[in-house]
mmCIF file of C-alpha atoms in Angstrom:
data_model
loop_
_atom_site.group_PDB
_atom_site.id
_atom_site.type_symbol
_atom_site.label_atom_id
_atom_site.label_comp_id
_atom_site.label_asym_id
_atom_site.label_seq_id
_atom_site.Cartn_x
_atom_site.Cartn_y
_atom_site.Cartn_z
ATOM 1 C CA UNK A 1 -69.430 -84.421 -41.114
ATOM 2 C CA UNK A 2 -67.468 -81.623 -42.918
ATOM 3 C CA UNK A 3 -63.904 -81.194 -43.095
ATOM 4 C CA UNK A 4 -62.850 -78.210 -41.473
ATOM 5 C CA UNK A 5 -59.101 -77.300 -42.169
ATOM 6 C CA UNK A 6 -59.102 -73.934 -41.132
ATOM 7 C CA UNK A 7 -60.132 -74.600 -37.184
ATOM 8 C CA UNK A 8 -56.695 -74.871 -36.308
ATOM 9 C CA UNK A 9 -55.509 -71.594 -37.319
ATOM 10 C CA UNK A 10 -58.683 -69.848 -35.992
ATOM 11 C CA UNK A 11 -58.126 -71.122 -32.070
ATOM 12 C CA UNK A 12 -54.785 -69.558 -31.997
ATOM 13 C CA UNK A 13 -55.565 -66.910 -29.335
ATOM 14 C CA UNK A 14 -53.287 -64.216 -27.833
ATOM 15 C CA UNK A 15 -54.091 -61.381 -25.338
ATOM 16 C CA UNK A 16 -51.576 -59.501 -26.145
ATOM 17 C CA UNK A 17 -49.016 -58.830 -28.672
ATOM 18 C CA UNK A 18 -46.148 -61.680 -28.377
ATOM 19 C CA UNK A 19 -43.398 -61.015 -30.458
ATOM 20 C CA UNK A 20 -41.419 -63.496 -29.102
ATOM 21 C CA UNK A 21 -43.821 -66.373 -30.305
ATOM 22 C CA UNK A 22 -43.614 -65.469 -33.812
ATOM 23 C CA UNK A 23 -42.997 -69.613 -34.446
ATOM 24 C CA UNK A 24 -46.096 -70.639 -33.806
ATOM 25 C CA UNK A 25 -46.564 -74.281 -33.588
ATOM 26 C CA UNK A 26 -48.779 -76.303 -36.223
ATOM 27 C CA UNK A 27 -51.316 -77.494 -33.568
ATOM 28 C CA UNK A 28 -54.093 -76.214 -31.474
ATOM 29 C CA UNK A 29 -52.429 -74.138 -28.924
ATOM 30 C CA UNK A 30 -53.600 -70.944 -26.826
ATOM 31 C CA UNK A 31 -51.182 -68.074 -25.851
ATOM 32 C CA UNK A 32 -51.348 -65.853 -23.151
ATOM 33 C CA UNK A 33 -49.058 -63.514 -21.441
ATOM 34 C CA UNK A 34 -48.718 -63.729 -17.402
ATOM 35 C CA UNK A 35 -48.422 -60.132 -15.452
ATOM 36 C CA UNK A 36 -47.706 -60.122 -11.602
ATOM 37 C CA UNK A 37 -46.167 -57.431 -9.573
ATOM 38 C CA UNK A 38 -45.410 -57.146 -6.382
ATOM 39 C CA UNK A 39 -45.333 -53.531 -4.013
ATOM 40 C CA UNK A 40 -42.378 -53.615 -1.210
ATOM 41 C CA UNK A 41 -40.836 -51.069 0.917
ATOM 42 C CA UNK A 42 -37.506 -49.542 -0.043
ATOM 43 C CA UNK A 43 -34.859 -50.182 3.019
ATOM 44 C CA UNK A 44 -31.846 -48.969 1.312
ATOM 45 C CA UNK A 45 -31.357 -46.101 -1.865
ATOM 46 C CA UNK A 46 -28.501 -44.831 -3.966
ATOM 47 C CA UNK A 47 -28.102 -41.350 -5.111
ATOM 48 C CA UNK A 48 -26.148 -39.453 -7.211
ATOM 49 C CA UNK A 49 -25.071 -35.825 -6.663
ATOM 50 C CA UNK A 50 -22.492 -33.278 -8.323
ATOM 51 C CA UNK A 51 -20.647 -30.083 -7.728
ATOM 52 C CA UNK A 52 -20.025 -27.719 -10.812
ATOM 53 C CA UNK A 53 -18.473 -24.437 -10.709
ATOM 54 C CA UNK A 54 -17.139 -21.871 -12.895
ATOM 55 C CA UNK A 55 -14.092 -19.701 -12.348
ATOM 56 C CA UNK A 56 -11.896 -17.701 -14.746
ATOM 57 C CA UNK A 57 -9.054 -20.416 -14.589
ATOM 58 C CA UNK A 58 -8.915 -24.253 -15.385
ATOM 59 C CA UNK A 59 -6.788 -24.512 -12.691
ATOM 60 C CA UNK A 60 -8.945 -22.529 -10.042
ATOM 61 C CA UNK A 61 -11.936 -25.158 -11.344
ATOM 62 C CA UNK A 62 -10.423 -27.813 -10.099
ATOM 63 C CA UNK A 63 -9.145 -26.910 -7.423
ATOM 64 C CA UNK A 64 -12.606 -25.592 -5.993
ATOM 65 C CA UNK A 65 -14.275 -28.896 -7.112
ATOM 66 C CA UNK A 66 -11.581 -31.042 -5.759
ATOM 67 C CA UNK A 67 -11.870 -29.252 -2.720
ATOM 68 C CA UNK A 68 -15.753 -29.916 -2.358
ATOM 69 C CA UNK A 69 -15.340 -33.740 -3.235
ATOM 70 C CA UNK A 70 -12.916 -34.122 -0.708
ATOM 71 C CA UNK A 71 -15.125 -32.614 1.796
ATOM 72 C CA UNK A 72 -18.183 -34.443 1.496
ATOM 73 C CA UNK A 73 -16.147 -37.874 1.283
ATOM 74 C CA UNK A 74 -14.325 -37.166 4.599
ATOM 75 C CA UNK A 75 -17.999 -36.349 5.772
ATOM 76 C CA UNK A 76 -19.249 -39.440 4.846
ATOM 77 C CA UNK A 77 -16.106 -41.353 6.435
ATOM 78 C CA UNK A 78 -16.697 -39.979 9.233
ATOM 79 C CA UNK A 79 -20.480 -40.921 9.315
ATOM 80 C CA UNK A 80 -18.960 -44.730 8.788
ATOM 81 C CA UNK A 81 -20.019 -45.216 5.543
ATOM 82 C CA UNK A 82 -17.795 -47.966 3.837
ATOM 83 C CA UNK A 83 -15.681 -47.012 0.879
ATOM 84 C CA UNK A 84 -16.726 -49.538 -1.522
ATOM 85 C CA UNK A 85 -20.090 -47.761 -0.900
ATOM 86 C CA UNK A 86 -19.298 -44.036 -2.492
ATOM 87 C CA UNK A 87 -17.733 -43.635 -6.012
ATOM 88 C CA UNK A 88 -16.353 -40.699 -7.516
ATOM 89 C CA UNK A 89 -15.994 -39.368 -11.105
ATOM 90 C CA UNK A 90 -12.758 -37.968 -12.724
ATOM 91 C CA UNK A 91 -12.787 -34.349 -12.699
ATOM 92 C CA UNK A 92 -14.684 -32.434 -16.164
ATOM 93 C CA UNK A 93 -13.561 -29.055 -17.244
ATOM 94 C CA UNK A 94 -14.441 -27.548 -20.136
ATOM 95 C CA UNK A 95 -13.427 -23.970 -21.363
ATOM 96 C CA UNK A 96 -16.366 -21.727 -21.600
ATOM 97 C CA UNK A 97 -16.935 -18.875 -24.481
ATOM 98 C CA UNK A 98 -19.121 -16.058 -25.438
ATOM 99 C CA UNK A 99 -20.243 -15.818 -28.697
ATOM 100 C CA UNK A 100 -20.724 -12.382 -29.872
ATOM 101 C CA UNK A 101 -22.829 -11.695 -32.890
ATOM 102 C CA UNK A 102 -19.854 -9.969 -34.736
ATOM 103 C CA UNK A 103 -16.314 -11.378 -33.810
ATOM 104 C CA UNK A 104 -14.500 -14.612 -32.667
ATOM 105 C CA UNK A 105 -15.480 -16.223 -30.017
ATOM 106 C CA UNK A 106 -14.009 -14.911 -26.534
ATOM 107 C CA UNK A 107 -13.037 -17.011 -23.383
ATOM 108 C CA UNK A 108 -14.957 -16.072 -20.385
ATOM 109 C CA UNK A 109 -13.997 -18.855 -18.098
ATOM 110 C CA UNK A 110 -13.653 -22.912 -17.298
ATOM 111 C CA UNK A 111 -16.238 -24.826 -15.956
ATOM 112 C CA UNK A 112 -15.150 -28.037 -13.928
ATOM 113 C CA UNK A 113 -17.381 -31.024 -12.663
ATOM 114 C CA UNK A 114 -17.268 -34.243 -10.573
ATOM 115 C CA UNK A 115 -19.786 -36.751 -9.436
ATOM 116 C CA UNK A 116 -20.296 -38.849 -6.140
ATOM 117 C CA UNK A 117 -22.565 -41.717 -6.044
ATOM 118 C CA UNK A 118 -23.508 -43.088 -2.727
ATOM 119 C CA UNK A 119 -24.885 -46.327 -1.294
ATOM 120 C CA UNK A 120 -27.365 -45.405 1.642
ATOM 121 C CA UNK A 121 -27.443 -49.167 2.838
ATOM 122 C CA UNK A 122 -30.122 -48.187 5.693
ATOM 123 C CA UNK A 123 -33.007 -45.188 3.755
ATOM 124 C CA UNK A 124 -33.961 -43.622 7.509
ATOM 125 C CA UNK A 125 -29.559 -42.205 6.508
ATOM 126 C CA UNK A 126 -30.814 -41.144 3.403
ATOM 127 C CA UNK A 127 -31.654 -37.686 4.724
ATOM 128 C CA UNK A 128 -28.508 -37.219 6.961
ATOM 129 C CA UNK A 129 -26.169 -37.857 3.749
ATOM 130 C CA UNK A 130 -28.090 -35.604 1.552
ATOM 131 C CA UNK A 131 -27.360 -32.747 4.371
ATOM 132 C CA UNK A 132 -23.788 -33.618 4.393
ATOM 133 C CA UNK A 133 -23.413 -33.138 0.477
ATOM 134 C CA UNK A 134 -24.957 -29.604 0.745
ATOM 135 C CA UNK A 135 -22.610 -28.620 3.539
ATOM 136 C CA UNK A 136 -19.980 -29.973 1.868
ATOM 137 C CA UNK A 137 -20.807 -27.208 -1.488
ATOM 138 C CA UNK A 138 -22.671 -30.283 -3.337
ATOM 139 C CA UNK A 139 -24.748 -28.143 -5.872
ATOM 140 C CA UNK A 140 -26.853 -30.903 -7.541
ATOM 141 C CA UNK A 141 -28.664 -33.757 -7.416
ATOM 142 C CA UNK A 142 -28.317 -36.094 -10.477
ATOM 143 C CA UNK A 143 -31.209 -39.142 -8.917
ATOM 144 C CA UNK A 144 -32.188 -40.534 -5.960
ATOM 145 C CA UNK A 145 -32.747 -44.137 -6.838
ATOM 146 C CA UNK A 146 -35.117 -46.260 -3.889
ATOM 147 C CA UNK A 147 -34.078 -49.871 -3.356
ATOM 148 C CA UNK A 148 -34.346 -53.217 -1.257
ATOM 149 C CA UNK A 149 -32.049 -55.258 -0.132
ATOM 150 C CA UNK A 150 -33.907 -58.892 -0.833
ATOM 151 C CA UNK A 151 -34.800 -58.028 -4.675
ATOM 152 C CA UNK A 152 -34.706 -61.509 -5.995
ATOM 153 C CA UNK A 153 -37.622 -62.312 -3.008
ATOM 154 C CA UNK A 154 -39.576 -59.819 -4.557
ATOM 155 C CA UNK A 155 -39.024 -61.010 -7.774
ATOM 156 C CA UNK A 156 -39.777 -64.206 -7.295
ATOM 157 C CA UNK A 157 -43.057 -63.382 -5.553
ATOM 158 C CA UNK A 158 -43.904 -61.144 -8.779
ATOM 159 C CA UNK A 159 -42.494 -63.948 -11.184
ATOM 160 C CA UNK A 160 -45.390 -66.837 -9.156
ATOM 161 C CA UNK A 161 -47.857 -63.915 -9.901
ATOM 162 C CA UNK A 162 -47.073 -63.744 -13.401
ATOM 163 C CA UNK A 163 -46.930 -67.346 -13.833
ATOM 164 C CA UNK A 164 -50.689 -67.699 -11.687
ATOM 165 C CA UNK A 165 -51.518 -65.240 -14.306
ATOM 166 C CA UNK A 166 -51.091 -66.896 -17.336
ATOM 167 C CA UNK A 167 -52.367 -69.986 -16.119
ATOM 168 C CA UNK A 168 -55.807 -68.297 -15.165
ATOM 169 C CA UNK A 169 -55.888 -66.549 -18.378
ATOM 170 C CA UNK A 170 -55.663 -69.193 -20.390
ATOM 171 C CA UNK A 171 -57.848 -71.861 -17.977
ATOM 172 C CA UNK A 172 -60.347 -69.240 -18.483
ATOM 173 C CA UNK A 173 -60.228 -68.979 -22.133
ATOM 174 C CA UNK A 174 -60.007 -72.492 -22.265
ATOM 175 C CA UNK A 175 -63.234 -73.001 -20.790
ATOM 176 C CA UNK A 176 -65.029 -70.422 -22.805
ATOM 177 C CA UNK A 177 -64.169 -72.146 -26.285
ATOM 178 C CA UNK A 178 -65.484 -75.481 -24.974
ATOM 179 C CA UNK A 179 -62.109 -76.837 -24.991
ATOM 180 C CA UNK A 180 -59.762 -78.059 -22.188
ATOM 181 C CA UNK A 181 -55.679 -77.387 -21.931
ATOM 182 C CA UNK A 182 -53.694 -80.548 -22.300
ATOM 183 C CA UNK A 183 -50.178 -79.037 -21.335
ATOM 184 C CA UNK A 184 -47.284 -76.352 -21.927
ATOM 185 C CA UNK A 185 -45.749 -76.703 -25.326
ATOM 186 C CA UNK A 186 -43.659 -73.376 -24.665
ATOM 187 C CA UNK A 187 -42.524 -70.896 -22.239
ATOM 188 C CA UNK A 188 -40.650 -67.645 -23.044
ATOM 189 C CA UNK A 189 -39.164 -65.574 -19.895
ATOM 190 C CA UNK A 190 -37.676 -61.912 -19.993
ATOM 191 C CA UNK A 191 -37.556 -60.351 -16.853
ATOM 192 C CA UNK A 192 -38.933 -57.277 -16.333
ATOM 193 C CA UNK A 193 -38.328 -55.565 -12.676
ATOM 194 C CA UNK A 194 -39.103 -51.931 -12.318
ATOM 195 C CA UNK A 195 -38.046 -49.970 -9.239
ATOM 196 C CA UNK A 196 -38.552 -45.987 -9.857
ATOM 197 C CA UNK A 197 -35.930 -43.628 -9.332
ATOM 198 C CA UNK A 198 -36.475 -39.933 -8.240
ATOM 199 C CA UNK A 199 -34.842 -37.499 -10.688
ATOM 200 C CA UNK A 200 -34.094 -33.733 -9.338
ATOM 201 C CA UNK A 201 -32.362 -31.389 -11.605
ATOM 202 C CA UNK A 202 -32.003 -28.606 -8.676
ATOM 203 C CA UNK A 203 -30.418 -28.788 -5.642
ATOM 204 C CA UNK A 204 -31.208 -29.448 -2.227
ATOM 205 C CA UNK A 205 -33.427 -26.337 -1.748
ATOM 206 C CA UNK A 206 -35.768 -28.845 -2.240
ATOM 207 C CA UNK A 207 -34.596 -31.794 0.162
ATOM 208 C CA UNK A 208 -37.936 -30.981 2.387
ATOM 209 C CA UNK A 209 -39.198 -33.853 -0.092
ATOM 210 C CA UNK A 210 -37.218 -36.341 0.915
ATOM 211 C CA UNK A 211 -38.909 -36.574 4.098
ATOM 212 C CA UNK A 212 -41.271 -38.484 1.824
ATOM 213 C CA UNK A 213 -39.164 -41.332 0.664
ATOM 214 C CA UNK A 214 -39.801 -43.323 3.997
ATOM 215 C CA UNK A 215 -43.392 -43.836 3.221
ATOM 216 C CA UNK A 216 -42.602 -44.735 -0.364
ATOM 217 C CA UNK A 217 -42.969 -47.741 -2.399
ATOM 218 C CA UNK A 218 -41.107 -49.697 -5.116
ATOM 219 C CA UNK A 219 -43.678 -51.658 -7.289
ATOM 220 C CA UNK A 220 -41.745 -54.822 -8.942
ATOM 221 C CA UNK A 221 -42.906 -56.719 -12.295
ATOM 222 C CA UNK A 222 -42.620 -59.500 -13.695
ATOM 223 C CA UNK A 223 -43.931 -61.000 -16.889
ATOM 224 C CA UNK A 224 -44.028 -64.743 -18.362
ATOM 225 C CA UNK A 225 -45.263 -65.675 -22.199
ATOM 226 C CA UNK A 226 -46.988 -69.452 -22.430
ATOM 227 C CA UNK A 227 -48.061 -71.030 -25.641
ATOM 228 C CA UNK A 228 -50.537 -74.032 -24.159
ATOM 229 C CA UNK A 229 -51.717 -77.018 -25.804
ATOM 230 C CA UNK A 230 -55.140 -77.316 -26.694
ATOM 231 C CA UNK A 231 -57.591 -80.803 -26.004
ATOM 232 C CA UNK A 232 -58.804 -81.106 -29.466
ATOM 233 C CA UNK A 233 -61.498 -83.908 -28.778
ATOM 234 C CA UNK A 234 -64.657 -81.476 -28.688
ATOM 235 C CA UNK A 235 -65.468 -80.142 -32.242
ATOM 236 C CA UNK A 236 -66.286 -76.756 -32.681
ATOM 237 C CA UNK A 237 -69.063 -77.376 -35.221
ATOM 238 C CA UNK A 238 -71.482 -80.445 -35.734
ATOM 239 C CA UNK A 239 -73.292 -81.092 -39.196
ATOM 240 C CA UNK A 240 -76.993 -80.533 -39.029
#
């Protein structure tokens, strides 16, 4: 029977890139990577929204976006939502110029800005607190970001998915080669959740959408990267 020194090297298997394995061991291993993901219902969100206005003084800046900040969080007071469930952003003002094509630049103006992030700890409030901003003068909405409250049951259920994953990968492979797994020899884990988040760059002409965030979904990953130990008492080749 022949010697064959390079079968070692040639059953090292990947389906996909793994970076993180770059050490591979000196025996006859298998690597896969394990997906799994998991779709749940958003119960809660977060959004972000700001007011930004213009006017010929610093100080008349200010005062109109103080004066819109303070409205909307007195709105949302009232409504019962909890302090440690809004934030709000120091005030921005920066002077504003025109640049003529012959001249120095001339001062038209100051332009102020503050942001408000809220909490919606129950989504069906979600469209009630959007109104409030755009009574309030809100004039933009930075993101609406979807959420639930039990993440880590989510992610477990997508990490046992992954993990499933990998095993069936490589059982599979496994079995195709003629060979049989005899164990884990290594196990690398970087989680890898996803929830979306809704971006809008204009205002709430367009909060009509968000009648659609109640029948939307968050999809949640997770991802696991096994190196396996391979049964080497089958030979690949036998000498004629």
């Amino acid at each position: 029977m022949k010697a064959i020194p390079t079968v070692v090297a040639a059953l090292s298997l990947s389906l996909s890139s793994l970076g993180v394995l770059a050490n591979s061991p000196d025996f006859p291993h298998l690597a896969t990577t394990g997906y799994g993901e998991v779709i749940a219902k958003p119960d809660m969100a977060e959004f972000s929204v700001k007011v930004v206005e213009s006017t010929m003084t610093a100080e008349q800046a200010k005062q109109s976006v103080d004066k819109v900040v303070r409205t909307f969080l007195d709105a949302l007071n009232t409504e019962g939502v909890e302090k440690q469930d809004v934030t709000s952003s120091n005030l921005y003002i920066t002077p504003q110029y025109h640049y003529p094509k012959d001249g120095k630049p001339e001062l038209v103006g100051y332009r102020a800005s503050r942001s408000v992030t809220v909490t919606v700890e129950d989504l069906a409030d979600l469209n009630q607190y959007l109104d409030l901003a755009l009574n309030s003068g809100i004039n933009q909405v930075d993101n609406i970001q979807l959420k639930v409250k039990d993440q880590a049951k989510y992610q477990q259920q997508a990490r046992m998915a992954a993990i499933k994953d990998a095993n069936s990968k490589a059982e599979f492979l496994a079995e195709g080669f003629g060979k049989e797994l005899n164990g884990v020899w290594r196990i690398d884990y970087n989680m890898s959740g996803y929830q979306p988040v809704l971006k809008r760059s204009m205002a709430m002409d367009a909060r009509s959408e968000s009648n659609s965030y109640q029948d939307s979904t968050i999809v949640i990953r997770d991802s696991v990267d096994v190196i396996y130990k391979i049964d080497w008492s089958v030979q690949w080749f036998h000498s004629g």
